[in-house]
Short mmCIF file of C-alpha atoms in Angstrom, two decimals:
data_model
loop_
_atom_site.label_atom_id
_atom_site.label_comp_id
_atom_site.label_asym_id
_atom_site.label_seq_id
_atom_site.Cartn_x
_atom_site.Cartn_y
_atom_site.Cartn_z
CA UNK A 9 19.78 0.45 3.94
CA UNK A 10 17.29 -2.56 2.85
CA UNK A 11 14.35 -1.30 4.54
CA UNK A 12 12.13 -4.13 4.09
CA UNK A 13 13.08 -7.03 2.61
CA UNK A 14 10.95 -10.26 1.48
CA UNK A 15 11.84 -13.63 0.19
CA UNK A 16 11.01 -15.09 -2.35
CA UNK A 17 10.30 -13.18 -5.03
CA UNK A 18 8.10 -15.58 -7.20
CA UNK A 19 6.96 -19.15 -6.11
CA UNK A 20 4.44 -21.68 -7.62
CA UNK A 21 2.59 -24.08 -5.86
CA UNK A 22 0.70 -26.90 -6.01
CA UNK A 23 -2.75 -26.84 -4.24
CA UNK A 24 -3.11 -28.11 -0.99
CA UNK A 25 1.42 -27.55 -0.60
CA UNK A 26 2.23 -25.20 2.39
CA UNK A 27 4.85 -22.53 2.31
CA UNK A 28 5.82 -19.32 4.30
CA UNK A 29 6.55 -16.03 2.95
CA UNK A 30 9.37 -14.31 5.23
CA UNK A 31 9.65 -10.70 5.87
CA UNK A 32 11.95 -8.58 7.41
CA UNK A 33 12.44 -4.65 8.45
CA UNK A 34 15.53 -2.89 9.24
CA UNK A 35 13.69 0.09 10.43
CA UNK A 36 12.74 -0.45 14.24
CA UNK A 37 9.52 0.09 13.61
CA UNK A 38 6.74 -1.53 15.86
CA UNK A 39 3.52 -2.39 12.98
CA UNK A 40 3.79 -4.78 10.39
CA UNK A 41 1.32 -5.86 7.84
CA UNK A 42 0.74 -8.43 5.24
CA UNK A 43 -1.44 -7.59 2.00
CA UNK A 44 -2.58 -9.26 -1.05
CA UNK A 45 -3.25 -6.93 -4.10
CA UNK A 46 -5.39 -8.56 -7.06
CA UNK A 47 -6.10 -6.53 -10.24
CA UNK A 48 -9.37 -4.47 -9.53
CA UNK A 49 -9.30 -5.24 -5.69
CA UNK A 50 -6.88 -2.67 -4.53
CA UNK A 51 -4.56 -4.22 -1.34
CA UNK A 52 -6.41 -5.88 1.36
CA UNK A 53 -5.00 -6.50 4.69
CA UNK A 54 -4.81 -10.00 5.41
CA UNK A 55 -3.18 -9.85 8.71
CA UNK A 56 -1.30 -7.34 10.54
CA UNK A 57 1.16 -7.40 13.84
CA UNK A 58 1.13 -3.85 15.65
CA UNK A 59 3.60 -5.00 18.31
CA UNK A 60 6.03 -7.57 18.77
CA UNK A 61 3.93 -10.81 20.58
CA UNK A 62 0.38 -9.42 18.86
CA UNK A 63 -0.88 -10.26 15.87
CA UNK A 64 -4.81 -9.35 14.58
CA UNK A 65 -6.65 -10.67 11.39
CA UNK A 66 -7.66 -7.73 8.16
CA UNK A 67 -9.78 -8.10 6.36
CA UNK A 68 -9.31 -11.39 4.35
CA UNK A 69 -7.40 -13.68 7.03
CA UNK A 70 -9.18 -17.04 5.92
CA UNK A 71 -6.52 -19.71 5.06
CA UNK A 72 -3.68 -17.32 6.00
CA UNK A 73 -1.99 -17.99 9.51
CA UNK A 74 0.96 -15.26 10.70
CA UNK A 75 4.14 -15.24 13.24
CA UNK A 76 5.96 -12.32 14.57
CA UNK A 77 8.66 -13.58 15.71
CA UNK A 78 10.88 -10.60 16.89
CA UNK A 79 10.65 -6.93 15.99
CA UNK A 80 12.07 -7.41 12.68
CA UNK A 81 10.47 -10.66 11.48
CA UNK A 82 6.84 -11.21 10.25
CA UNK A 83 6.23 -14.33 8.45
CA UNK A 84 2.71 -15.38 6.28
CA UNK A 85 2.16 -18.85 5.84
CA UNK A 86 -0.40 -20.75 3.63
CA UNK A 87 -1.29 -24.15 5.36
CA UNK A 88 -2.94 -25.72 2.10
CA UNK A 89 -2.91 -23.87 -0.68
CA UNK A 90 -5.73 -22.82 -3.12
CA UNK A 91 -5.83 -21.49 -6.46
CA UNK A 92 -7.75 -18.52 -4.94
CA UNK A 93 -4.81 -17.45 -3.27
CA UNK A 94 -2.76 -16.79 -6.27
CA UNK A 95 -1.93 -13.20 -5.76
CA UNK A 96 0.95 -10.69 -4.94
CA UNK A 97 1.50 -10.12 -1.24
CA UNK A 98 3.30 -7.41 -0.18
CA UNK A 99 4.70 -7.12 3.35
CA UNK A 100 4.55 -3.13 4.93
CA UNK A 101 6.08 -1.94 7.85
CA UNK A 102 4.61 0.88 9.48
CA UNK A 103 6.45 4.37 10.74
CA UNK A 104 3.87 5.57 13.60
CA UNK A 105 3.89 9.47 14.24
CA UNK A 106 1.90 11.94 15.94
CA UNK A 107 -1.08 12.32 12.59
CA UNK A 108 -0.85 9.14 11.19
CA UNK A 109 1.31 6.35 9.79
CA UNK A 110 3.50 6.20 6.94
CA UNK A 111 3.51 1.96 5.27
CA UNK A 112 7.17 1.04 3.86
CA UNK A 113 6.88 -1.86 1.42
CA UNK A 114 8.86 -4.88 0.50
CA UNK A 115 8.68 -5.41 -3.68
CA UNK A 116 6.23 -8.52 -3.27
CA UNK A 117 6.02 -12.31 -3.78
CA UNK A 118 4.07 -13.36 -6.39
CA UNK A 119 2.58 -16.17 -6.00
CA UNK A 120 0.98 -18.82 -8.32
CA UNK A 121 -1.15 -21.70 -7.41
CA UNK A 122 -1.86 -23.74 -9.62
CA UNK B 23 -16.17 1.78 7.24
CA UNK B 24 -13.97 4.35 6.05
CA UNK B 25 -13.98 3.82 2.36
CA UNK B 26 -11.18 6.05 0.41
CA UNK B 27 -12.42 6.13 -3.56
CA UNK B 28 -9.97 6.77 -6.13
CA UNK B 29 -10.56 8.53 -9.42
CA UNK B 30 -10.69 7.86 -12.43
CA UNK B 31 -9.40 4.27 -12.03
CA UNK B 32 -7.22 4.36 -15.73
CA UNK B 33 -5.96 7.97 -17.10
CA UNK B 34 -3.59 7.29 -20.06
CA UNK B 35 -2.53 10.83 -21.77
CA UNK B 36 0.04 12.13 -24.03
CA UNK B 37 3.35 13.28 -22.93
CA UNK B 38 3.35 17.24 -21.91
CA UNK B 39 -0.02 17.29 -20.81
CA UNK B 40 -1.70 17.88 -17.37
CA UNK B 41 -4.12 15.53 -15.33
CA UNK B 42 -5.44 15.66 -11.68
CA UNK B 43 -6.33 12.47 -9.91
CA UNK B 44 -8.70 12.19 -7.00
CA UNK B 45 -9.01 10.49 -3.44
CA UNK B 46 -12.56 11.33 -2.16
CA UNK B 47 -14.31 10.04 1.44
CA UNK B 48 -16.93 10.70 3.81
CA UNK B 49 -14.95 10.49 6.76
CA UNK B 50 -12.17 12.70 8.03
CA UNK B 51 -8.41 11.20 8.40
CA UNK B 52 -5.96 12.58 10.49
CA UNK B 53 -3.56 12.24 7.29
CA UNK B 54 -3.38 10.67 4.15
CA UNK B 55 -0.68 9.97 2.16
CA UNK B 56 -0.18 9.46 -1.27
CA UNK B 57 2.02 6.53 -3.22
CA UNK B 58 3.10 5.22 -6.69
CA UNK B 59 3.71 1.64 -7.62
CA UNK B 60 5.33 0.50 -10.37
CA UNK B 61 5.31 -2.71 -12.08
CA UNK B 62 6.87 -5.45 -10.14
CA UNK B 63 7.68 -3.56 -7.31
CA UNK B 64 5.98 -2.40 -4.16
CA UNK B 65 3.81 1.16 -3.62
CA UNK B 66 6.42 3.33 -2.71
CA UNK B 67 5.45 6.65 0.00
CA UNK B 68 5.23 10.02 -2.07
CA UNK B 69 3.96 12.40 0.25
CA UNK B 70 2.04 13.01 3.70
CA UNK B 71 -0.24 15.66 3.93
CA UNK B 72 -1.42 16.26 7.77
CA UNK B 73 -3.54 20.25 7.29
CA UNK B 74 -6.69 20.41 6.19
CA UNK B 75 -6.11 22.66 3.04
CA UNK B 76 -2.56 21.78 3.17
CA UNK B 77 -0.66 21.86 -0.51
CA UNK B 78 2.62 19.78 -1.28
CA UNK B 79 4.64 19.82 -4.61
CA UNK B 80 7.21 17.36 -5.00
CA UNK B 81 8.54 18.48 -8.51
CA UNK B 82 5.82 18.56 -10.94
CA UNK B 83 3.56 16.98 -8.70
CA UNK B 84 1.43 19.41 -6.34
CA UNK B 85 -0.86 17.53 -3.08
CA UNK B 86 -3.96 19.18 -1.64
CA UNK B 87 -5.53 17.71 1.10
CA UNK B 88 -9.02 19.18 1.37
CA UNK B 89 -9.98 21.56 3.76
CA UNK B 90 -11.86 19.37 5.50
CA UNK B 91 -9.86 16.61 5.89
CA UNK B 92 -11.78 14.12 3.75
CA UNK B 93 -9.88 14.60 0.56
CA UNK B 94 -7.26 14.82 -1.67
CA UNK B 95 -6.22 15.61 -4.72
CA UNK B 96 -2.78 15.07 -7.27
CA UNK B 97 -1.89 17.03 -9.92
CA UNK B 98 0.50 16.45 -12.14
CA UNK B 99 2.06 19.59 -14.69
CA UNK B 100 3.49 18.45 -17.78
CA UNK B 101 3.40 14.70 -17.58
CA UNK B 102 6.36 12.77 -18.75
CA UNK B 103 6.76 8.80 -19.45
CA UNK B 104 7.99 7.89 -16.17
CA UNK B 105 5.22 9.25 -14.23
CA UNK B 106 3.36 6.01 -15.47
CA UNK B 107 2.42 3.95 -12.95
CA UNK B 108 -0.24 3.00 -10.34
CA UNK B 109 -1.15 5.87 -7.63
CA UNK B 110 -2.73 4.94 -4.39
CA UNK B 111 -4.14 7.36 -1.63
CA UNK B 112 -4.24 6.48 1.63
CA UNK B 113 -5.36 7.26 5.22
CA UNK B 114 -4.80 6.52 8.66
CA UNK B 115 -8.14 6.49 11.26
CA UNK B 116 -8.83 9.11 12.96
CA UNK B 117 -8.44 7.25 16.21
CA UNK B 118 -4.60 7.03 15.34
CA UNK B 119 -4.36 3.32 15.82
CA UNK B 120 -2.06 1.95 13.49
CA UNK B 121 -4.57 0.55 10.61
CA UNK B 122 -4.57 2.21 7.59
CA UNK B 123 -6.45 1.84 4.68
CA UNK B 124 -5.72 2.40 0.49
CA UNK B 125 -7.73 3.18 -2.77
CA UNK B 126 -7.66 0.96 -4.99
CA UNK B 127 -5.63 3.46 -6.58
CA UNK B 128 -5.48 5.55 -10.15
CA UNK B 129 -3.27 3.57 -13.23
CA UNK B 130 -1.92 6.22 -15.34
CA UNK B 131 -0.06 5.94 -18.65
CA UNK B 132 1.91 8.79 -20.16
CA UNK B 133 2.04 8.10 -24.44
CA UNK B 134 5.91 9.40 -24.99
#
């Protein structure tokens, strides 16, 4: 019963490095989304899959690029990484219904650039 | 934009006592749901209220959602120490795609 599951937990980088944060969802559930919360800034999408084979920018998609590459699997990478992007990203999958949806989230990656 | 605004943004209180947070917009959601995070781990789903009007208690913790769809409201009855943490609202667009959007949610600490 993992439910949604992201890896890794903490990670420092040095700018300009790459790296990819992996997600996955044991849920069968079609949406997935990336966020990055930052005290005072609430969580803002970043990028977000709503099928498997589509994937749309949020609302702060610069420097961010995204893969879905099956149902379960949504992966955020960082081509060249900036101190500005020091944050916690969360990874959501979304449960669909008839009045709304419903977000299920992994516990985060915290991430340091330094 | 649909803008959900969350209030107040810190509430810290002593153990025992009651509080009511707030999740106010100008547009109408189809639902809205509310969450808690706590440190180091991701916002996890408390509740989904769908009825304009609509109240849901999950212990000591009673949902409205306004009548008109545009708001919402958590109260909490005798707060305790491990209702600390970080309360989001949240609602999905009235044109039921899948985007949602959050508050930027309510930190609350309970002094034991």
């Amino acid at each position: 019963n993992a439910g949604v599951t992201q890896t890794p937990k903490f990670q420092v980088l040095k700018t300009g490095q790459s790296m990819t944060l992996q997600c996955a969802q044991d849920m069968n559930h079609n949406s997935m989304y990336w966020y990055r919360q930052d005290p005072g800034m609430g969580l803002r999408l970043i990028y977000y899959s709503a099928s498997e084979g589509t994937t749309d920018k949020g609302e702060v998609p610069n420097g961010y690029n995204v893969s879905r590459l099956n149902k379960r699997e949504f992966s955020l990478r960082l081509e060249s990484a900036a101190p500005s992007q020091t944050s916690v990203y969360f990874c959501a999958s979304m449960r669909g219904y008839a009045f709304g949806t419903e977000a299920f989230f992994g516990q985060g990656t915290r991430l340091t650039v330094v | 934009t649909q803008l959900l605004e969350q209030s107040p943004q810190f509430l810290s209180i002593q153990e025992g006592e009651n509080l009511t947070v707030y999740c106010n917009s100008s547009s109408v959601f189809s639902s809205l749901q509310w969450y808690r995070q706590e440190p180091g781990e991701g916002p996890v789903l408390l509740v989904t209220v769908v009825t304009g009007g609509e109240v849901k208690k999950l212990k000591r913790l009673t949902f409205q959602f306004g009548d008109a769809r545009k708001d919402s409201s958590l109260h909490i009855t005798a707060a305790q120490p491990g209702d600390t943490g970080l309360y989001l609202c949240a609602g999905a667009a009235l044109n039921r795609d899948d985007k949602i959007i959050f508050g930027k949610g309510t930190r609350l600490h309970i002094l034991p």
